[in-house]
mmCIF file with all atom_site columns, C-alpha atoms in Angstrom:
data_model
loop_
_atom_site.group_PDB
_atom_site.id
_atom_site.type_symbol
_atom_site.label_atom_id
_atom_site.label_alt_id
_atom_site.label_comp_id
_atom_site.label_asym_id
_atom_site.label_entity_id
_atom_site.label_seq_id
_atom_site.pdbx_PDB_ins_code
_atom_site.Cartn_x
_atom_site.Cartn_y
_atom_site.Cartn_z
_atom_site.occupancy
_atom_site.B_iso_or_equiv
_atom_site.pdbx_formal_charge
_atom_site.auth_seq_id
_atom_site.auth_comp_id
_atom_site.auth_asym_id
_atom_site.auth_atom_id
_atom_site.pdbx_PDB_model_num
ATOM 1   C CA . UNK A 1 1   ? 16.154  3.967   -13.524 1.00 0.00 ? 114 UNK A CA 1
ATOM 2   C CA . UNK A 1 2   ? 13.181  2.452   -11.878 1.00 0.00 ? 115 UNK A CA 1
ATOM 3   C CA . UNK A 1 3   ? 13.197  -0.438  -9.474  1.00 0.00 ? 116 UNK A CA 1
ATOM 4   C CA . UNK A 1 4   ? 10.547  -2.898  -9.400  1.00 0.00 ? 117 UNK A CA 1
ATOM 5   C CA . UNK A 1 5   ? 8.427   -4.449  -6.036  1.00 0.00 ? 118 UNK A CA 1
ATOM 6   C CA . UNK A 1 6   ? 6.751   -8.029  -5.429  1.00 0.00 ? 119 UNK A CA 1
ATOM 7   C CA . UNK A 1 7   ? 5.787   -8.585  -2.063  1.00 0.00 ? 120 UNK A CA 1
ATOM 8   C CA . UNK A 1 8   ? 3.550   -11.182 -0.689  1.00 0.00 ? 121 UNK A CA 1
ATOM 9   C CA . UNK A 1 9   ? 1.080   -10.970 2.211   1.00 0.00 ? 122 UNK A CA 1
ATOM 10  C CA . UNK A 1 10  ? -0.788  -14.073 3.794   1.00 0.00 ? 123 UNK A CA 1
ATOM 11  C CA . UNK A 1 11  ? -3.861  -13.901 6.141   1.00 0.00 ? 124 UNK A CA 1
ATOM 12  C CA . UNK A 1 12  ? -5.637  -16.559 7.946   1.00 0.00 ? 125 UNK A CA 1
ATOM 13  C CA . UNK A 1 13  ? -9.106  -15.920 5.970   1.00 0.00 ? 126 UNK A CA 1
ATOM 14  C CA . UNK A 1 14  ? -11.451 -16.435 3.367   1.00 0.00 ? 127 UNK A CA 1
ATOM 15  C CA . UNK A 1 15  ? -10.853 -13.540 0.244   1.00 0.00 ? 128 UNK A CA 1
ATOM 16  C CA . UNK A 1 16  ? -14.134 -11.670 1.303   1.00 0.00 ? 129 UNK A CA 1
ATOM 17  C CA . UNK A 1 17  ? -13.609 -11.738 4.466   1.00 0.00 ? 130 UNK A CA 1
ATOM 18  C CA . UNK A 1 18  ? -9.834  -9.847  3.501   1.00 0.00 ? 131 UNK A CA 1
ATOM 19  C CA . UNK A 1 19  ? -11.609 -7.616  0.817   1.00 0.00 ? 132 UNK A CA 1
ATOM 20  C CA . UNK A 1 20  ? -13.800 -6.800  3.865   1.00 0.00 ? 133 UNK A CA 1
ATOM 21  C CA . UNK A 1 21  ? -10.975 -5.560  5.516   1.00 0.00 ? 134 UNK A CA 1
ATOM 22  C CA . UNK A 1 22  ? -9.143  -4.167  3.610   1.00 0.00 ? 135 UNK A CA 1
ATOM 23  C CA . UNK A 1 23  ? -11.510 -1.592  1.860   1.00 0.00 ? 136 UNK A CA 1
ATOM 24  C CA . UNK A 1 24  ? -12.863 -0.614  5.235   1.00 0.00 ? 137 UNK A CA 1
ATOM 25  C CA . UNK A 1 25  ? -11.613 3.068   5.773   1.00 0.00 ? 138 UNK A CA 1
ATOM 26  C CA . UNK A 1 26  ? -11.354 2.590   9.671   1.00 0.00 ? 139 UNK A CA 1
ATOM 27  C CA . UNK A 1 27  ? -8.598  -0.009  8.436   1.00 0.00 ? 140 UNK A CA 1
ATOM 28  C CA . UNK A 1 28  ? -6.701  2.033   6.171   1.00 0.00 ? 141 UNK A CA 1
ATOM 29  C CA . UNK A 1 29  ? -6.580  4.874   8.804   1.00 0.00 ? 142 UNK A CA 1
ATOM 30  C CA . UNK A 1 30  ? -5.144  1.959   11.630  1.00 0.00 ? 143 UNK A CA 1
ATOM 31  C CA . UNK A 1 31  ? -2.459  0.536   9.021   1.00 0.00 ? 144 UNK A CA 1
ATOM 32  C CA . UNK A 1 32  ? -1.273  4.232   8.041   1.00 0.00 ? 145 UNK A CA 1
ATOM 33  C CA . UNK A 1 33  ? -1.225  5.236   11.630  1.00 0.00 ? 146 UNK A CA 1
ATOM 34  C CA . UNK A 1 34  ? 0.397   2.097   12.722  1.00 0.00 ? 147 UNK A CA 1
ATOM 35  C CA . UNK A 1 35  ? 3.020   2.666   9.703   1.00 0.00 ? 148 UNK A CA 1
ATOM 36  C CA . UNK A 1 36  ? 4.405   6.285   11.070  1.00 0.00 ? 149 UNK A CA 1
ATOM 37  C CA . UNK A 1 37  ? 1.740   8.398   9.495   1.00 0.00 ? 150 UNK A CA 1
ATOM 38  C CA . UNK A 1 38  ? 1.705   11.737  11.301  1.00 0.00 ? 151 UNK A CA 1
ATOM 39  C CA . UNK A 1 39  ? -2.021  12.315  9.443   1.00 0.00 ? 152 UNK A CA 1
ATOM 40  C CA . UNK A 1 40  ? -4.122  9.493   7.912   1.00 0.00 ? 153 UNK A CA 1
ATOM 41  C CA . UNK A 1 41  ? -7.451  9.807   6.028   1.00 0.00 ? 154 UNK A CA 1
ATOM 42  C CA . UNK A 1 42  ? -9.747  7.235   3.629   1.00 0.00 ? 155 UNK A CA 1
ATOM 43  C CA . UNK A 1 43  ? -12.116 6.993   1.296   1.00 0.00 ? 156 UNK A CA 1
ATOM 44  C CA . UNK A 1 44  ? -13.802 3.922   -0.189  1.00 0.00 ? 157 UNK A CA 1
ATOM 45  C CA . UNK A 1 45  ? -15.874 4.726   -3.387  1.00 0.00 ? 158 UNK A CA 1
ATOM 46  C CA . UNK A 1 46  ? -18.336 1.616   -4.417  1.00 0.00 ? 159 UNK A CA 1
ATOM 47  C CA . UNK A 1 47  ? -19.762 1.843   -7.737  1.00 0.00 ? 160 UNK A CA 1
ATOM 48  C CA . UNK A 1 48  ? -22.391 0.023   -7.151  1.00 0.00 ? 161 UNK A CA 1
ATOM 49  C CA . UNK A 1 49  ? -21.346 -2.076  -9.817  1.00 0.00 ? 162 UNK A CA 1
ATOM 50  C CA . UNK A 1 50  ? -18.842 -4.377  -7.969  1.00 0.00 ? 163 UNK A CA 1
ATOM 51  C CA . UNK A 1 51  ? -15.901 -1.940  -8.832  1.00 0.00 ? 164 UNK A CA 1
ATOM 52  C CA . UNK A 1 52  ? -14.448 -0.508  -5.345  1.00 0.00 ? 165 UNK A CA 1
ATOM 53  C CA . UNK A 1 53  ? -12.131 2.703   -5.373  1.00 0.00 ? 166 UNK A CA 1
ATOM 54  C CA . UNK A 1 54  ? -10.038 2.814   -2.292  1.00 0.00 ? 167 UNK A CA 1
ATOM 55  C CA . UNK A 1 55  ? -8.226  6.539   -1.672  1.00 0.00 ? 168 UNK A CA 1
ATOM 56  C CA . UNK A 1 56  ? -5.694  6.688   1.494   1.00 0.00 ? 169 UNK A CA 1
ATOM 57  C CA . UNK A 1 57  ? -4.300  9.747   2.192   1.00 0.00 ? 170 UNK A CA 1
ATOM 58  C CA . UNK A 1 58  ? -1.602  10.198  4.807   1.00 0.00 ? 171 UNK A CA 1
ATOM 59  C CA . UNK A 1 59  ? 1.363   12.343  5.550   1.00 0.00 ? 172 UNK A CA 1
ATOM 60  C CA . UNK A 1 60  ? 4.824   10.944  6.636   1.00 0.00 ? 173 UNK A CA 1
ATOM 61  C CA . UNK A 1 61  ? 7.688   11.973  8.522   1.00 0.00 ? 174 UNK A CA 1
ATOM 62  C CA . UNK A 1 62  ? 10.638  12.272  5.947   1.00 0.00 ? 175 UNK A CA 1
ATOM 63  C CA . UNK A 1 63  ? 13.036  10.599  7.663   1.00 0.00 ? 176 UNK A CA 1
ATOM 64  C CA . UNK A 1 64  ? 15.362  10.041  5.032   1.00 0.00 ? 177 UNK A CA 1
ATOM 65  C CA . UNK A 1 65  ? 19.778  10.799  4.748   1.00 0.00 ? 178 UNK A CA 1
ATOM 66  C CA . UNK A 1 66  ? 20.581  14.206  3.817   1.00 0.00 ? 179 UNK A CA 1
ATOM 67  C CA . UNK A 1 67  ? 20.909  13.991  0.181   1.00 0.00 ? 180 UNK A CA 1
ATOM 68  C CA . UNK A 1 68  ? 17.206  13.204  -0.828  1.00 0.00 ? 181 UNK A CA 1
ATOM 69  C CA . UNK A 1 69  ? 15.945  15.568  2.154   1.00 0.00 ? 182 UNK A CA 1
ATOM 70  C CA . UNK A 1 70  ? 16.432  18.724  0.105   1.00 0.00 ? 183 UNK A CA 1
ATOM 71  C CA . UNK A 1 71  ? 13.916  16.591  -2.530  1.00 0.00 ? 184 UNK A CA 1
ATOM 72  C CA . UNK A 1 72  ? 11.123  16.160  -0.133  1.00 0.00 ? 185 UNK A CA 1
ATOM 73  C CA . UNK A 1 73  ? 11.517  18.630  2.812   1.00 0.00 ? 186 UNK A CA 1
ATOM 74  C CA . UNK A 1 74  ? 10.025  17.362  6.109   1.00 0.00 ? 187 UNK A CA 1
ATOM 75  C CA . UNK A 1 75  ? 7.060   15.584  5.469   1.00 0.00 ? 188 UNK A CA 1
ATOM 76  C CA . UNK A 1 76  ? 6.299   13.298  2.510   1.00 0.00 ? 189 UNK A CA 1
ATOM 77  C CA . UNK A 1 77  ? 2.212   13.639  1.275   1.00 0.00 ? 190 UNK A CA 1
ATOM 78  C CA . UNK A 1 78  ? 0.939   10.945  -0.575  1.00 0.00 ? 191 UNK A CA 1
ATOM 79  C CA . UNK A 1 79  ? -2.462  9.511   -1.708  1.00 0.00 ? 192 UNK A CA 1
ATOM 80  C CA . UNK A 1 80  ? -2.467  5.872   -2.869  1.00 0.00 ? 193 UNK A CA 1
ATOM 81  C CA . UNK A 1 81  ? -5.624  4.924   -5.217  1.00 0.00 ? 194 UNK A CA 1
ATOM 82  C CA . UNK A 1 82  ? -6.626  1.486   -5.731  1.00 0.00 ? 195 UNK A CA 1
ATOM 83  C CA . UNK A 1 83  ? -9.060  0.384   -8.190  1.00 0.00 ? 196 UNK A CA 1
ATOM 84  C CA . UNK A 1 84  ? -10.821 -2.762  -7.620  1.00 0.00 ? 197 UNK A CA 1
ATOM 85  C CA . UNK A 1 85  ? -12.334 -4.558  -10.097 1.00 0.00 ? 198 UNK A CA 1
ATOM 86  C CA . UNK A 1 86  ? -15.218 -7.131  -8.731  1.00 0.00 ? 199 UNK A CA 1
ATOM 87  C CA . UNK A 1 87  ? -14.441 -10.538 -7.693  1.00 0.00 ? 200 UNK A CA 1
ATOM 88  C CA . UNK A 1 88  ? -14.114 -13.593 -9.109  1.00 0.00 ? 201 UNK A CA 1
ATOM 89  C CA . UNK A 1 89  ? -16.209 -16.607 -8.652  1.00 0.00 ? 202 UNK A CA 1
ATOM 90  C CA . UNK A 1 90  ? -13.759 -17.750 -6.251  1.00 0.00 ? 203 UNK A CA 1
ATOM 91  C CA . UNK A 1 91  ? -13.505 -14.634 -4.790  1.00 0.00 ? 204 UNK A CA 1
ATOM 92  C CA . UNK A 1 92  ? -10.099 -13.583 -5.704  1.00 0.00 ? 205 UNK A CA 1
ATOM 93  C CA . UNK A 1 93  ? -9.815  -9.651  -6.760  1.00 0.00 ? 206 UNK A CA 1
ATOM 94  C CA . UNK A 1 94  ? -7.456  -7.773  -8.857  1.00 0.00 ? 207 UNK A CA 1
ATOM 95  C CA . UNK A 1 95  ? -6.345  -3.886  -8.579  1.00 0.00 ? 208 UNK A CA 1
ATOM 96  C CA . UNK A 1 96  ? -4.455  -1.778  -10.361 1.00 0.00 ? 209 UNK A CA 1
ATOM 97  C CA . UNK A 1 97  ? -2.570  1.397   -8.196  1.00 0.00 ? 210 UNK A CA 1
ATOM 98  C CA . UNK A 1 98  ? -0.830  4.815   -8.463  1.00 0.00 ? 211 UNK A CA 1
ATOM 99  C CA . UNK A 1 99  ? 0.674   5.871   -4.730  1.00 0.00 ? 212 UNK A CA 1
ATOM 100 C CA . UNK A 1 100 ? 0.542   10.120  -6.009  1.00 0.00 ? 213 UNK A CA 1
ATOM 101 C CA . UNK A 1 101 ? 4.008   11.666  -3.710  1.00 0.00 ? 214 UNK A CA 1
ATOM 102 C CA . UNK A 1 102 ? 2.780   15.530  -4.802  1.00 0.00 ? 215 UNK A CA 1
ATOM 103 C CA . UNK A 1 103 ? 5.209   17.372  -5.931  1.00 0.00 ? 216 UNK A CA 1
ATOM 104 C CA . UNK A 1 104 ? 7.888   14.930  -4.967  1.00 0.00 ? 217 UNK A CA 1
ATOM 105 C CA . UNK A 1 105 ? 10.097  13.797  -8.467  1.00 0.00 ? 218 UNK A CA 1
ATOM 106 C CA . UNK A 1 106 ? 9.018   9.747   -7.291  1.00 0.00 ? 219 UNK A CA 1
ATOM 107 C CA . UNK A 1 107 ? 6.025   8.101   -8.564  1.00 0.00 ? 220 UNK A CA 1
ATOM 108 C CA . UNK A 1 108 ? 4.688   3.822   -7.553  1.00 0.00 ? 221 UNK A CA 1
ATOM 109 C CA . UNK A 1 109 ? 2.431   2.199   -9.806  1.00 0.00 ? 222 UNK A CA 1
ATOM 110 C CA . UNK A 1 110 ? 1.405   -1.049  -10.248 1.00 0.00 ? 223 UNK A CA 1
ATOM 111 C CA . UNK A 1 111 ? -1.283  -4.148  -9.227  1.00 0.00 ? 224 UNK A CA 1
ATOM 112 C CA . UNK A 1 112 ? -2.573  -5.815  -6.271  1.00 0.00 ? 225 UNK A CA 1
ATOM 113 C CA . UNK A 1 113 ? -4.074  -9.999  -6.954  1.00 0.00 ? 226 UNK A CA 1
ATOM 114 C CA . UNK A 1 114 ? -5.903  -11.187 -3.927  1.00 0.00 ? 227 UNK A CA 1
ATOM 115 C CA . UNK A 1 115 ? -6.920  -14.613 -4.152  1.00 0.00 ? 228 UNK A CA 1
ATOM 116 C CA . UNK A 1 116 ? -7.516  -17.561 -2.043  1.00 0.00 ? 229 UNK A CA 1
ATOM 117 C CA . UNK A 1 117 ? -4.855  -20.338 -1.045  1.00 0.00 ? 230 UNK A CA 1
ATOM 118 C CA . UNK A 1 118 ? -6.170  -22.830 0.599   1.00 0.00 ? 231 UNK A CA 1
ATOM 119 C CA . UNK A 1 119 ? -7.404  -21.943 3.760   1.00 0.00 ? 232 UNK A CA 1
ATOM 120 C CA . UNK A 1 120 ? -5.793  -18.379 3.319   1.00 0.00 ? 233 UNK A CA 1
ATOM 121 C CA . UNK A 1 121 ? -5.533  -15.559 1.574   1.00 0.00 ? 234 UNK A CA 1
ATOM 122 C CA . UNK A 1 122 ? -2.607  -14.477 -0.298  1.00 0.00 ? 235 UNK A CA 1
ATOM 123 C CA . UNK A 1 123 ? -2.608  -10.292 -1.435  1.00 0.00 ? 236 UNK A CA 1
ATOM 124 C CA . UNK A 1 124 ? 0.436   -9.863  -4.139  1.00 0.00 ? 237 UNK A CA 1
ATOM 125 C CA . UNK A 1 125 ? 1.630   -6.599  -4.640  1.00 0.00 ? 238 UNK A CA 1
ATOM 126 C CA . UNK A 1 126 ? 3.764   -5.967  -7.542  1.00 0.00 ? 239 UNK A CA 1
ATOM 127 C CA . UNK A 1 127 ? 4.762   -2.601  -8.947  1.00 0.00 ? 240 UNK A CA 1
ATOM 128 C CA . UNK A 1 128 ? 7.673   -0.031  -10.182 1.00 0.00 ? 241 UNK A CA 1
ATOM 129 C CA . UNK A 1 129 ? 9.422   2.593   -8.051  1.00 0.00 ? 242 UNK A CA 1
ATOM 130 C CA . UNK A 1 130 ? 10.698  5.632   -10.365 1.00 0.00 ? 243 UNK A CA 1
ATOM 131 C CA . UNK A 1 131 ? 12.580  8.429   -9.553  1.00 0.00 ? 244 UNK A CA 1
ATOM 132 C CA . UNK A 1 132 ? 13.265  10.995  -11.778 1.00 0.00 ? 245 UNK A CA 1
ATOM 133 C CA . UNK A 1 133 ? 16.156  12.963  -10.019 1.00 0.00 ? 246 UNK A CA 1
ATOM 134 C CA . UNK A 1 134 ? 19.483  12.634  -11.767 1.00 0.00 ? 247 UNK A CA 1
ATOM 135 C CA . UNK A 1 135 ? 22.865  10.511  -10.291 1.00 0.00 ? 248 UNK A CA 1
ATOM 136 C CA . UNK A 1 136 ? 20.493  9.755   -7.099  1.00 0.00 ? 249 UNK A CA 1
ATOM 137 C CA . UNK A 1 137 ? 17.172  8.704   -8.218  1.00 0.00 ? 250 UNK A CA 1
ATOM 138 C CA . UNK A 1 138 ? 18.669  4.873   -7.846  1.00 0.00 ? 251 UNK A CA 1
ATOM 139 C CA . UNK A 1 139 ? 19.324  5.745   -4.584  1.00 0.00 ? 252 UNK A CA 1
ATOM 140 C CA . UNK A 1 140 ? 15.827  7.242   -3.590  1.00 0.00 ? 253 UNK A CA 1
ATOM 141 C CA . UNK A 1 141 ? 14.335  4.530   -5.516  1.00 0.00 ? 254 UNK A CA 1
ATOM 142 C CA . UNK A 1 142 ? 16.036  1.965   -3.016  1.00 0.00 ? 255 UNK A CA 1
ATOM 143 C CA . UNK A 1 143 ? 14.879  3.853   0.384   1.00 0.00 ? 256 UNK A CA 1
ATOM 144 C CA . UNK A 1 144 ? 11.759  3.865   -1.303  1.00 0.00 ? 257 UNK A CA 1
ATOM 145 C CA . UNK A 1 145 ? 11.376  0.179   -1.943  1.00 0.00 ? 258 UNK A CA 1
ATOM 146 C CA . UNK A 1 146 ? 12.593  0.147   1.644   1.00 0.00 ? 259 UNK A CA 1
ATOM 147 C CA . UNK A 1 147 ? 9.896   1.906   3.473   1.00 0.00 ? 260 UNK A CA 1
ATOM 148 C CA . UNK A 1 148 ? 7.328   0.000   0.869   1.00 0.00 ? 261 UNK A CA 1
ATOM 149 C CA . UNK A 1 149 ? 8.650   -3.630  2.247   1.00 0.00 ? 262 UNK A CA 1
ATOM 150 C CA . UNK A 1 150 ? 8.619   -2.297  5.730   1.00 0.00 ? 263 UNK A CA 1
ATOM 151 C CA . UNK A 1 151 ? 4.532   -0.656  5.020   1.00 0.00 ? 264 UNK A CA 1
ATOM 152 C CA . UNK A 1 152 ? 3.325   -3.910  3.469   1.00 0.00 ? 265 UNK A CA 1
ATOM 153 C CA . UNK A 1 153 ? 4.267   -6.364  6.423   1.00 0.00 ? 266 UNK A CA 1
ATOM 154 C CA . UNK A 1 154 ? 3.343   -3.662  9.025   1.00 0.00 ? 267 UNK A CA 1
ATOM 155 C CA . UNK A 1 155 ? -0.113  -3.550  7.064   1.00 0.00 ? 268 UNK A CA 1
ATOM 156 C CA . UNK A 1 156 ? -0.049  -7.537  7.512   1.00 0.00 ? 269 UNK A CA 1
ATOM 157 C CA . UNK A 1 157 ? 0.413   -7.448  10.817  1.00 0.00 ? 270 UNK A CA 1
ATOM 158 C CA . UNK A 1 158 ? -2.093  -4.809  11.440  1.00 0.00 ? 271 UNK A CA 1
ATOM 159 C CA . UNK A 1 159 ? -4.702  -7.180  9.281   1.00 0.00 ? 272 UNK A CA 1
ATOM 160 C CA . UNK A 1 160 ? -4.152  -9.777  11.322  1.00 0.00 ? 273 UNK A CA 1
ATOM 161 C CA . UNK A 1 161 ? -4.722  -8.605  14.427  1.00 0.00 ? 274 UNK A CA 1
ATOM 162 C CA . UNK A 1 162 ? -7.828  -6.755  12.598  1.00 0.00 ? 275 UNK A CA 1
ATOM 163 C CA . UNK A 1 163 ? -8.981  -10.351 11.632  1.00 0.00 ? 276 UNK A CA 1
ATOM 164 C CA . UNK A 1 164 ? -8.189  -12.026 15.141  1.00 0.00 ? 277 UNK A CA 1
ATOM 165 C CA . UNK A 1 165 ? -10.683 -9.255  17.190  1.00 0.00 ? 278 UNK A CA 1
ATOM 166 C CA . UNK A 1 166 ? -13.526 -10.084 14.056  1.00 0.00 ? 279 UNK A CA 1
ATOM 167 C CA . UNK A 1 167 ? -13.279 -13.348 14.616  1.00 0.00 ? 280 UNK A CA 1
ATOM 168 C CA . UNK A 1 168 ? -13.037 -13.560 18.526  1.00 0.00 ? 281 UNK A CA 1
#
């Protein structure tokens, strides 16, 4: 089974302004924390060449019903790599991703479009949830899209706060 995401964020900013912010590694570390991370590291790798690499690593609390706890254990460990490709002449960016859960039997791939909207931003995330364990992978799959939603508008509402102190 494998369950598929498409969420949109919207900030109050030009796209390189957002790309700013978002591949800043004091960011990532503040939306992770903010999201329940226990531990929260970054990377951002530039090539030099317009391509950005952006590695967070965090560790979660697995607060999760009984049945998918003997799955995981007590802390979920993930590291999410996006690959930026350089922008557009309008400034909008694409990105493909792979969130890595370890040893965990659950894997989230997909892309991320920023691009501009008028006098915002809009970031699109779109990807596919899979879990590999049989009768309750649907289920783990669902909690998982669950804690996604919930991570992408807490990472809005940590970038917009993020862009209100820049901009004050």
């Amino acid at each position: 089974m494998t369950t598929e995401i498409d969420e949109i964020q919207h900030y109050q900013a030009s796209p390189d302004v957002v790309f700013t912010m978002l591949s800043d590694a004091d960011f990532i570390k503040q939306k992770c924390l903010a999201s329940g991370s226990i531990e929260a590291d970054a990377e951002v790798i530039d090539d030099g060449g317009g391509r950005i690499s952006l590695v967070a690593r965090r560790v979660l609390p697995a607060k999760i019903p009984g049945f998918a706890k003997k799955f995981v254990g007590d802390t979920i460990t993930l590291t999410e790599t996006q690959n930026w490709r350089p922008p557009a002449s309008d400034g909008s960016r694409a990105a493909g991703f792979v969130v890595d859960f370890g040893n965990n039997p659950i894997s989230f791939t997909g892309a991320v479009e920023m691009k501009p909207n008028g006098d915002e931003t809009t970031v699109e995330t779109k990807g596919m949830i899979k879990c590999s364990v049989p009768f309750v992978g649907g289920k783990i799959e669902n909690l998982a899209l669950e804690w996604i939603q919930k991570y992408i508008n807490k990472e809005q509402r940590v970038g917009n706060d993020w862009l209100d102190k820049a901009a004050s």
